[in-house]
PDB file of C-alpha atoms in Angstrom:
ATOM      1  CA  GLU A   1     103.344 114.671  98.034  1.00 80.00           C
ATOM      2  CA  LEU A   2     100.855 115.645 100.689  1.00 84.00           C
ATOM      3  CA  LYS A   3     100.421 113.031 103.405  1.00 90.00           C
ATOM      4  CA  VAL A   4      97.777 113.153 106.103  1.00 93.00           C
ATOM      5  CA  GLU A   5      98.089 111.055 109.230  1.00 95.00           C
ATOM      6  CA  GLN A   6      95.434 110.601 111.845  1.00 95.00           C
ATOM      7  CA  ASN A   7      95.777 109.020 115.225  1.00 95.00           C
ATOM      8  CA  PRO A   8      94.515 107.059 116.840  1.00 96.00           C
ATOM      9  CA  LEU A   9      92.871 104.914 114.168  1.00 94.00           C
ATOM     10  CA  PHE A  10      90.629 103.260 116.720  1.00 95.00           C
ATOM     11  CA  LEU A  11      89.314 104.853 119.879  1.00 94.00           C
ATOM     12  CA  SER A  12      87.062 103.280 122.440  1.00 95.00           C
ATOM     13  CA  MET A  13      85.971 105.547 125.214  1.00 92.00           C
ATOM     14  CA  GLN A  14      83.414 105.685 127.958  1.00 94.00           C
ATOM     15  CA  GLU A  15      80.572 108.121 128.051  1.00 95.00           C
ATOM     16  CA  GLY A  16      81.454 111.282 129.892  1.00 96.00           C
ATOM     17  CA  LYS A  17      85.161 111.145 129.126  1.00 96.00           C
ATOM     18  CA  ASN A  18      87.243 113.575 127.086  1.00 96.00           C
ATOM     19  CA  TYR A  19      89.626 112.713 124.279  1.00 95.00           C
ATOM     20  CA  THR A  20      91.471 114.229 121.342  1.00 97.00           C
ATOM     21  CA  ILE A  21      91.986 112.989 117.796  1.00 97.00           C
ATOM     22  CA  TYR A  22      95.075 114.268 116.015  1.00 98.00           C
ATOM     23  CA  CYS A  23      95.603 115.042 112.359  1.00 97.00           C
ATOM     24  CA  ASN A  24      99.115 115.761 111.063  1.00 96.00           C
ATOM     25  CA  TYR A  25      99.883 116.718 107.506  1.00 94.00           C
ATOM     26  CA  SER A  26     103.116 117.008 105.602  1.00 92.00           C
ATOM     27  CA  THR A  27     103.001 120.136 103.452  1.00 85.00           C
ATOM     28  CA  THR A  28     101.818 123.682 103.848  1.00 82.00           C
ATOM     29  CA  SER A  29      98.084 124.157 103.695  1.00 79.00           C
ATOM     30  CA  ASP A  30      95.680 126.522 105.372  1.00 75.00           C
ATOM     31  CA  ARG A  31      92.500 124.615 104.643  1.00 86.00           C
ATOM     32  CA  LEU A  32      91.572 121.637 106.743  1.00 92.00           C
ATOM     33  CA  TYR A  33      88.270 119.817 107.021  1.00 94.00           C
ATOM     34  CA  TRP A  34      86.739 117.358 109.438  1.00 96.00           C
ATOM     35  CA  TYR A  35      84.094 114.898 108.320  1.00 95.00           C
ATOM     36  CA  ARG A  36      81.961 112.370 110.127  1.00 97.00           C
ATOM     37  CA  GLN A  37      80.871 109.049 108.655  1.00 95.00           C
ATOM     38  CA  ASP A  38      78.273 106.803 110.270  1.00 95.00           C
ATOM     39  CA  PRO A  39      78.383 103.085 109.421  1.00 89.00           C
ATOM     40  CA  GLY A  40      77.071 102.468 105.916  1.00 86.00           C
ATOM     41  CA  LYS A  41      76.549 106.165 105.325  1.00 90.00           C
ATOM     42  CA  SER A  42      78.186 108.949 103.399  1.00 92.00           C
ATOM     43  CA  LEU A  43      80.512 111.624 104.767  1.00 93.00           C
ATOM     44  CA  GLU A  44      79.064 114.653 106.472  1.00 92.00           C
ATOM     45  CA  SER A  45      81.009 117.888 106.783  1.00 91.00           C
ATOM     46  CA  LEU A  46      81.648 118.882 110.414  1.00 95.00           C
ATOM     47  CA  PHE A  47      84.184 121.689 110.402  1.00 94.00           C
ATOM     48  CA  VAL A  48      86.075 123.811 107.930  1.00 92.00           C
ATOM     49  CA  LEU A  49      89.234 125.442 109.289  1.00 92.00           C
ATOM     50  CA  LEU A  50      90.698 128.108 107.041  1.00 87.00           C
ATOM     51  CA  SER A  51      93.498 129.818 108.921  1.00 84.00           C
ATOM     52  CA  ASN A  52      96.147 129.366 111.559  1.00 85.00           C
ATOM     53  CA  GLY A  53      94.617 129.393 115.011  1.00 87.00           C
ATOM     54  CA  ALA A  54      91.111 128.719 113.743  1.00 89.00           C
ATOM     55  CA  VAL A  55      88.846 127.081 116.289  1.00 93.00           C
ATOM     56  CA  LYS A  56      85.348 125.789 115.610  1.00 95.00           C
ATOM     57  CA  GLN A  57      82.941 124.213 118.070  1.00 96.00           C
ATOM     58  CA  GLU A  58      79.708 122.328 117.633  1.00 94.00           C
ATOM     59  CA  GLY A  59      78.181 120.683 120.660  1.00 95.00           C
ATOM     60  CA  ARG A  60      80.706 118.356 122.273  1.00 96.00           C
ATOM     61  CA  LEU A  61      83.185 118.612 119.397  1.00 97.00           C
ATOM     62  CA  MET A  62      85.823 121.286 118.997  1.00 98.00           C
ATOM     63  CA  ALA A  63      88.324 121.472 116.146  1.00 97.00           C
ATOM     64  CA  SER A  64      91.453 123.589 115.942  1.00 96.00           C
ATOM     65  CA  LEU A  65      94.177 124.234 113.405  1.00 94.00           C
ATOM     66  CA  ASP A  66      97.860 125.064 113.857  1.00 93.00           C
ATOM     67  CA  THR A  67      99.267 125.571 110.371  1.00 91.00           C
ATOM     68  CA  LYS A  68     102.799 126.124 111.645  1.00 92.00           C
ATOM     69  CA  ALA A  69     102.823 122.730 113.341  1.00 93.00           C
ATOM     70  CA  ARG A  70     100.752 121.261 110.478  1.00 94.00           C
ATOM     71  CA  LEU A  71      98.407 119.859 113.073  1.00 95.00           C
ATOM     72  CA  SER A  72      94.699 119.842 113.643  1.00 96.00           C
ATOM     73  CA  THR A  73      92.918 118.407 116.638  1.00 97.00           C
ATOM     74  CA  LEU A  74      89.355 117.257 117.168  1.00 98.00           C
ATOM     75  CA  HIS A  75      88.537 117.367 120.854  1.00 97.00           C
ATOM     76  CA  ILE A  76      85.634 115.441 122.273  1.00 96.00           C
ATOM     77  CA  THR A  77      84.159 116.657 125.538  1.00 96.00           C
ATOM     78  CA  ALA A  78      82.014 114.444 127.770  1.00 94.00           C
ATOM     79  CA  ALA A  79      81.442 111.856 125.057  1.00 94.00           C
ATOM     80  CA  VAL A  80      77.996 110.419 124.449  1.00 95.00           C
ATOM     81  CA  HIS A  81      77.008 107.304 122.493  1.00 95.00           C
ATOM     82  CA  ASP A  82      75.665 109.372 119.581  1.00 95.00           C
ATOM     83  CA  LEU A  83      79.201 110.480 118.784  1.00 96.00           C
ATOM     84  CA  SER A  84      80.166 106.932 117.789  1.00 96.00           C
ATOM     85  CA  ALA A  85      81.268 107.189 114.149  1.00 96.00           C
ATOM     86  CA  THR A  86      84.382 107.390 112.000  1.00 96.00           C
ATOM     87  CA  TYR A  87      85.982 110.810 111.806  1.00 97.00           C
ATOM     88  CA  PHE A  88      88.147 111.908 108.914  1.00 96.00           C
ATOM     89  CA  CYS A  89      90.349 114.916 108.538  1.00 96.00           C
ATOM     90  CA  ALA A  90      91.163 116.142 105.041  1.00 93.00           C
ATOM     91  CA  VAL A  91      93.697 118.683 103.875  1.00 91.00           C
ATOM     92  CA  ASP A  92      93.417 120.781 100.764  1.00 83.00           C
ATOM     93  CA  GLY A  93      96.586 120.808  98.706  1.00 73.00           C
ATOM     94  CA  ASP A  94      96.495 120.312  94.960  1.00 69.00           C
ATOM     95  CA  ASP A  95      93.567 118.082  95.760  1.00 74.00           C
ATOM     96  CA  MET A  96      91.723 117.024  98.889  1.00 81.00           C
ATOM     97  CA  ARG A  97      93.789 114.408 100.748  1.00 88.00           C
ATOM     98  CA  PHE A  98      92.109 112.371 103.478  1.00 91.00           C
ATOM     99  CA  GLY A  99      93.471 110.749 106.590  1.00 93.00           C
ATOM    100  CA  ALA A 100      92.761 107.064 107.226  1.00 93.00           C
ATOM    101  CA  GLY A 101      90.000 107.885 109.672  1.00 94.00           C
ATOM    102  CA  THR A 102      89.470 107.390 113.407  1.00 95.00           C
ATOM    103  CA  ARG A 103      86.783 104.916 114.367  1.00 95.00           C
ATOM    104  CA  LEU A 104      85.302 106.171 117.603  1.00 96.00           C
ATOM    105  CA  THR A 105      83.189 103.961 119.818  1.00 96.00           C
ATOM    106  CA  VAL A 106      81.576 105.483 122.893  1.00 96.00           C
ATOM    107  CA  LYS A 107      80.451 102.932 125.453  1.00 93.00           C
ATOM    108  CA  PRO A 108      77.973 103.446 128.291  1.00 85.00           C
TER     109      PRO A 108
ATOM    110  CA  GLU B   1      67.148 119.654  97.746  1.00 82.00           C
ATOM    111  CA  ALA B   2      70.840 120.242  97.018  1.00 79.00           C
ATOM    112  CA  GLN B   3      72.486 116.899  96.652  1.00 92.00           C
ATOM    113  CA  VAL B   4      74.880 114.567  94.909  1.00 95.00           C
ATOM    114  CA  THR B   5      73.128 111.479  93.579  1.00 96.00           C
ATOM    115  CA  GLN B   6      74.969 108.267  92.882  1.00 96.00           C
ATOM    116  CA  ASN B   7      73.600 105.135  91.281  1.00 97.00           C
ATOM    117  CA  PRO B   8      73.507 102.315  91.921  1.00 97.00           C
ATOM    118  CA  ARG B   9      73.933 102.047  95.695  1.00 96.00           C
ATOM    119  CA  TYR B  10      74.981  98.420  95.495  1.00 96.00           C
ATOM    120  CA  LEU B  11      76.419  96.488  92.574  1.00 97.00           C
ATOM    121  CA  ILE B  12      77.748  92.963  92.248  1.00 97.00           C
ATOM    122  CA  THR B  13      79.390  92.162  88.942  1.00 96.00           C
ATOM    123  CA  VAL B  14      81.772  89.683  87.364  1.00 97.00           C
ATOM    124  CA  THR B  15      85.351  90.251  86.328  1.00 97.00           C
ATOM    125  CA  GLY B  16      85.645  91.926  82.952  1.00 97.00           C
ATOM    126  CA  LYS B  17      82.072  93.104  82.556  1.00 97.00           C
ATOM    127  CA  LYS B  18      82.040  96.818  81.838  1.00 97.00           C
ATOM    128  CA  LEU B  19      80.064  98.974  84.242  1.00 97.00           C
ATOM    129  CA  THR B  20      79.257 102.612  84.859  1.00 98.00           C
ATOM    130  CA  VAL B  21      78.500 104.314  88.151  1.00 98.00           C
ATOM    131  CA  THR B  22      76.601 107.525  87.641  1.00 98.00           C
ATOM    132  CA  CYS B  23      76.996 110.726  89.630  1.00 98.00           C
ATOM    133  CA  SER B  24      74.851 113.812  89.281  1.00 98.00           C
ATOM    134  CA  GLN B  25      74.768 117.061  91.250  1.00 97.00           C
ATOM    135  CA  ASN B  26      72.137 119.793  91.178  1.00 95.00           C
ATOM    136  CA  MET B  27      74.158 122.606  92.776  1.00 93.00           C
ATOM    137  CA  ASN B  28      75.878 123.945  89.652  1.00 94.00           C
ATOM    138  CA  HIS B  29      79.209 122.917  91.125  1.00 93.00           C
ATOM    139  CA  GLU B  30      82.215 123.137  88.855  1.00 93.00           C
ATOM    140  CA  TYR B  31      84.401 120.674  90.716  1.00 92.00           C
ATOM    141  CA  MET B  32      83.586 116.970  90.935  1.00 95.00           C
ATOM    142  CA  SER B  33      85.632 114.064  92.136  1.00 95.00           C
ATOM    143  CA  TRP B  34      85.555 110.302  92.624  1.00 97.00           C
ATOM    144  CA  TYR B  35      86.995 108.537  95.653  1.00 96.00           C
ATOM    145  CA  ARG B  36      87.261 104.958  96.724  1.00 97.00           C
ATOM    146  CA  GLN B  37      87.201 103.987 100.367  1.00 95.00           C
ATOM    147  CA  ASP B  38      88.971 100.910 101.633  1.00 92.00           C
ATOM    148  CA  PRO B  39      89.405  99.839 105.269  1.00 86.00           C
ATOM    149  CA  GLY B  40      92.420 101.467 106.899  1.00 82.00           C
ATOM    150  CA  LEU B  41      93.200 103.579 103.833  1.00 86.00           C
ATOM    151  CA  GLY B  42      90.724 106.407 104.172  1.00 87.00           C
ATOM    152  CA  LEU B  43      89.499 107.911 100.925  1.00 92.00           C
ATOM    153  CA  ARG B  44      91.725 107.881  97.871  1.00 93.00           C
ATOM    154  CA  GLN B  45      91.020 110.046  94.885  1.00 93.00           C
ATOM    155  CA  ILE B  46      90.503 108.308  91.557  1.00 96.00           C
ATOM    156  CA  TYR B  47      89.771 111.153  89.155  1.00 96.00           C
ATOM    157  CA  TYR B  48      88.612 114.709  89.435  1.00 94.00           C
ATOM    158  CA  SER B  49      87.181 117.349  87.143  1.00 95.00           C
ATOM    159  CA  MET B  50      87.647 121.085  87.467  1.00 91.00           C
ATOM    160  CA  ASN B  51      84.949 121.842  84.909  1.00 92.00           C
ATOM    161  CA  VAL B  52      83.217 120.537  81.802  1.00 94.00           C
ATOM    162  CA  GLU B  53      85.609 118.622  79.543  1.00 93.00           C
ATOM    163  CA  VAL B  54      88.436 119.011  82.088  1.00 93.00           C
ATOM    164  CA  THR B  55      89.414 115.847  83.928  1.00 95.00           C
ATOM    165  CA  ASP B  56      92.585 114.702  85.627  1.00 93.00           C
ATOM    166  CA  LYS B  57      93.992 111.691  87.425  1.00 93.00           C
ATOM    167  CA  GLY B  58      93.986 111.387  91.175  1.00 91.00           C
ATOM    168  CA  ASP B  59      96.051 108.983  93.239  1.00 90.00           C
ATOM    169  CA  VAL B  60      94.598 105.694  92.004  1.00 94.00           C
ATOM    170  CA  PRO B  61      93.316 106.123  88.428  1.00 96.00           C
ATOM    171  CA  GLU B  62      94.378 102.743  87.010  1.00 97.00           C
ATOM    172  CA  GLY B  63      91.446 100.726  85.714  1.00 97.00           C
ATOM    173  CA  TYR B  64      89.027 103.662  85.726  1.00 98.00           C
ATOM    174  CA  LYS B  65      87.778 106.200  83.213  1.00 98.00           C
ATOM    175  CA  VAL B  66      85.645 109.295  83.620  1.00 98.00           C
ATOM    176  CA  SER B  67      83.991 111.864  81.427  1.00 96.00           C
ATOM    177  CA  ARG B  68      82.521 115.314  82.043  1.00 97.00           C
ATOM    178  CA  LYS B  69      80.392 116.221  79.072  1.00 97.00           C
ATOM    179  CA  GLU B  70      78.051 118.397  81.087  1.00 96.00           C
ATOM    180  CA  LYS B  71      78.472 120.181  84.379  1.00 96.00           C
ATOM    181  CA  ARG B  72      76.029 118.145  86.434  1.00 97.00           C
ATOM    182  CA  ASN B  73      77.201 114.626  85.540  1.00 98.00           C
ATOM    183  CA  PHE B  74      80.469 112.828  86.208  1.00 98.00           C
ATOM    184  CA  PRO B  75      80.188 109.087  85.536  1.00 98.00           C
ATOM    185  CA  LEU B  76      82.834 106.598  86.617  1.00 98.00           C
ATOM    186  CA  ILE B  77      83.516 103.844  84.112  1.00 98.00           C
ATOM    187  CA  LEU B  78      85.195 100.530  84.786  1.00 97.00           C
ATOM    188  CA  GLU B  79      85.967  99.067  81.373  1.00 96.00           C
ATOM    189  CA  SER B  80      87.135  95.685  82.683  1.00 97.00           C
ATOM    190  CA  PRO B  81      86.521  95.406  86.422  1.00 97.00           C
ATOM    191  CA  SER B  82      88.770  93.236  88.530  1.00 97.00           C
ATOM    192  CA  PRO B  83      88.336  91.962  92.107  1.00 97.00           C
ATOM    193  CA  ASN B  84      90.812  94.549  93.443  1.00 96.00           C
ATOM    194  CA  GLN B  85      88.301  97.211  92.458  1.00 98.00           C
ATOM    195  CA  THR B  86      85.867  95.878  95.028  1.00 98.00           C
ATOM    196  CA  SER B  87      85.371  98.925  97.208  1.00 97.00           C
ATOM    197  CA  LEU B  88      83.040 101.653  98.401  1.00 96.00           C
ATOM    198  CA  TYR B  89      82.948 104.533  95.947  1.00 97.00           C
ATOM    199  CA  PHE B  90      81.976 108.118  96.637  1.00 97.00           C
ATOM    200  CA  CYS B  91      81.326 110.969  94.284  1.00 97.00           C
ATOM    201  CA  ALA B  92      81.827 114.468  95.681  1.00 94.00           C
ATOM    202  CA  SER B  93      81.384 117.992  94.414  1.00 93.00           C
ATOM    203  CA  SER B  94      82.189 121.539  95.414  1.00 90.00           C
ATOM    204  CA  LEU B  95      81.555 124.940  93.887  1.00 87.00           C
ATOM    205  CA  TYR B  96      85.191 125.275  92.934  1.00 80.00           C
ATOM    206  CA  ALA B  97      88.326 123.278  93.701  1.00 74.00           C
ATOM    207  CA  GLY B  98      89.667 124.203  97.102  1.00 66.00           C
ATOM    208  CA  GLN B  99      86.663 126.344  97.972  1.00 64.00           C
ATOM    209  CA  SER B 100      86.081 126.843 101.603  1.00 66.00           C
ATOM    210  CA  TYR B 101      82.944 124.848 102.222  1.00 72.00           C
ATOM    211  CA  GLY B 102      84.334 121.378 101.804  1.00 81.00           C
ATOM    212  CA  TYR B 103      82.733 118.768  99.656  1.00 89.00           C
ATOM    213  CA  THR B 104      79.223 117.459  99.316  1.00 92.00           C
ATOM    214  CA  PHE B 105      79.327 113.693  99.064  1.00 94.00           C
ATOM    215  CA  GLY B 106      76.993 111.256  97.403  1.00 95.00           C
ATOM    216  CA  SER B 107      75.552 108.319  99.318  1.00 94.00           C
ATOM    217  CA  GLY B 108      78.153 105.895  98.032  1.00 96.00           C
ATOM    218  CA  THR B 109      78.203 102.855  95.763  1.00 97.00           C
ATOM    219  CA  ARG B 110      79.319  99.556  97.187  1.00 96.00           C
ATOM    220  CA  LEU B 111      80.852  97.558  94.338  1.00 97.00           C
ATOM    221  CA  THR B 112      81.742  93.896  94.532  1.00 97.00           C
ATOM    222  CA  VAL B 113      83.634  92.300  91.646  1.00 97.00           C
ATOM    223  CA  VAL B 114      83.699  88.494  91.702  1.00 97.00           C
TER     224      VAL B 114
END
């Protein structure tokens, strides 16, 4: 059974700092997704990573995928308050399996 | 506008009273899925459908039913709701299962069963 683990589950950081969210998964897959969810809102697709070594960047967020290590990272550079949200990774096996989410709070 | 539409957004009901949450997509997607979101558990799949008249159980199907009589609609039915089904529900769709664009999610339905 595919398991997806994210850490940390909660992250409080100051504006301007860098941090990384980790997503580990248990079985072979070469399709990994990152989503963002704002409080009370739906999930919005951020990145789709489709192969080993894939790297995608959008603004202050950069996602990467290492299929051999079964690990994806979401790196935040120089955080700003607008990035406060919950971030989910999801791995495509027989179905889409989600991590528990990382609630990010960026403080001034 | 391409979207997944769920209704209602909020619903409070009593134990045992049958309810249906509707989900409709206008993108001609073949794959549709229902998830529930609970704090600390992420999203867990309830049921999914690969195409019309093809449905299958996800991780947490107990207490739920679905149907897929036409491509655009995928309603979630709770025949006899119980308080442990209080949750935030999302419908999602994609062109095909496992296709490389991820899912499009509906706005969510917050269900409270008292």
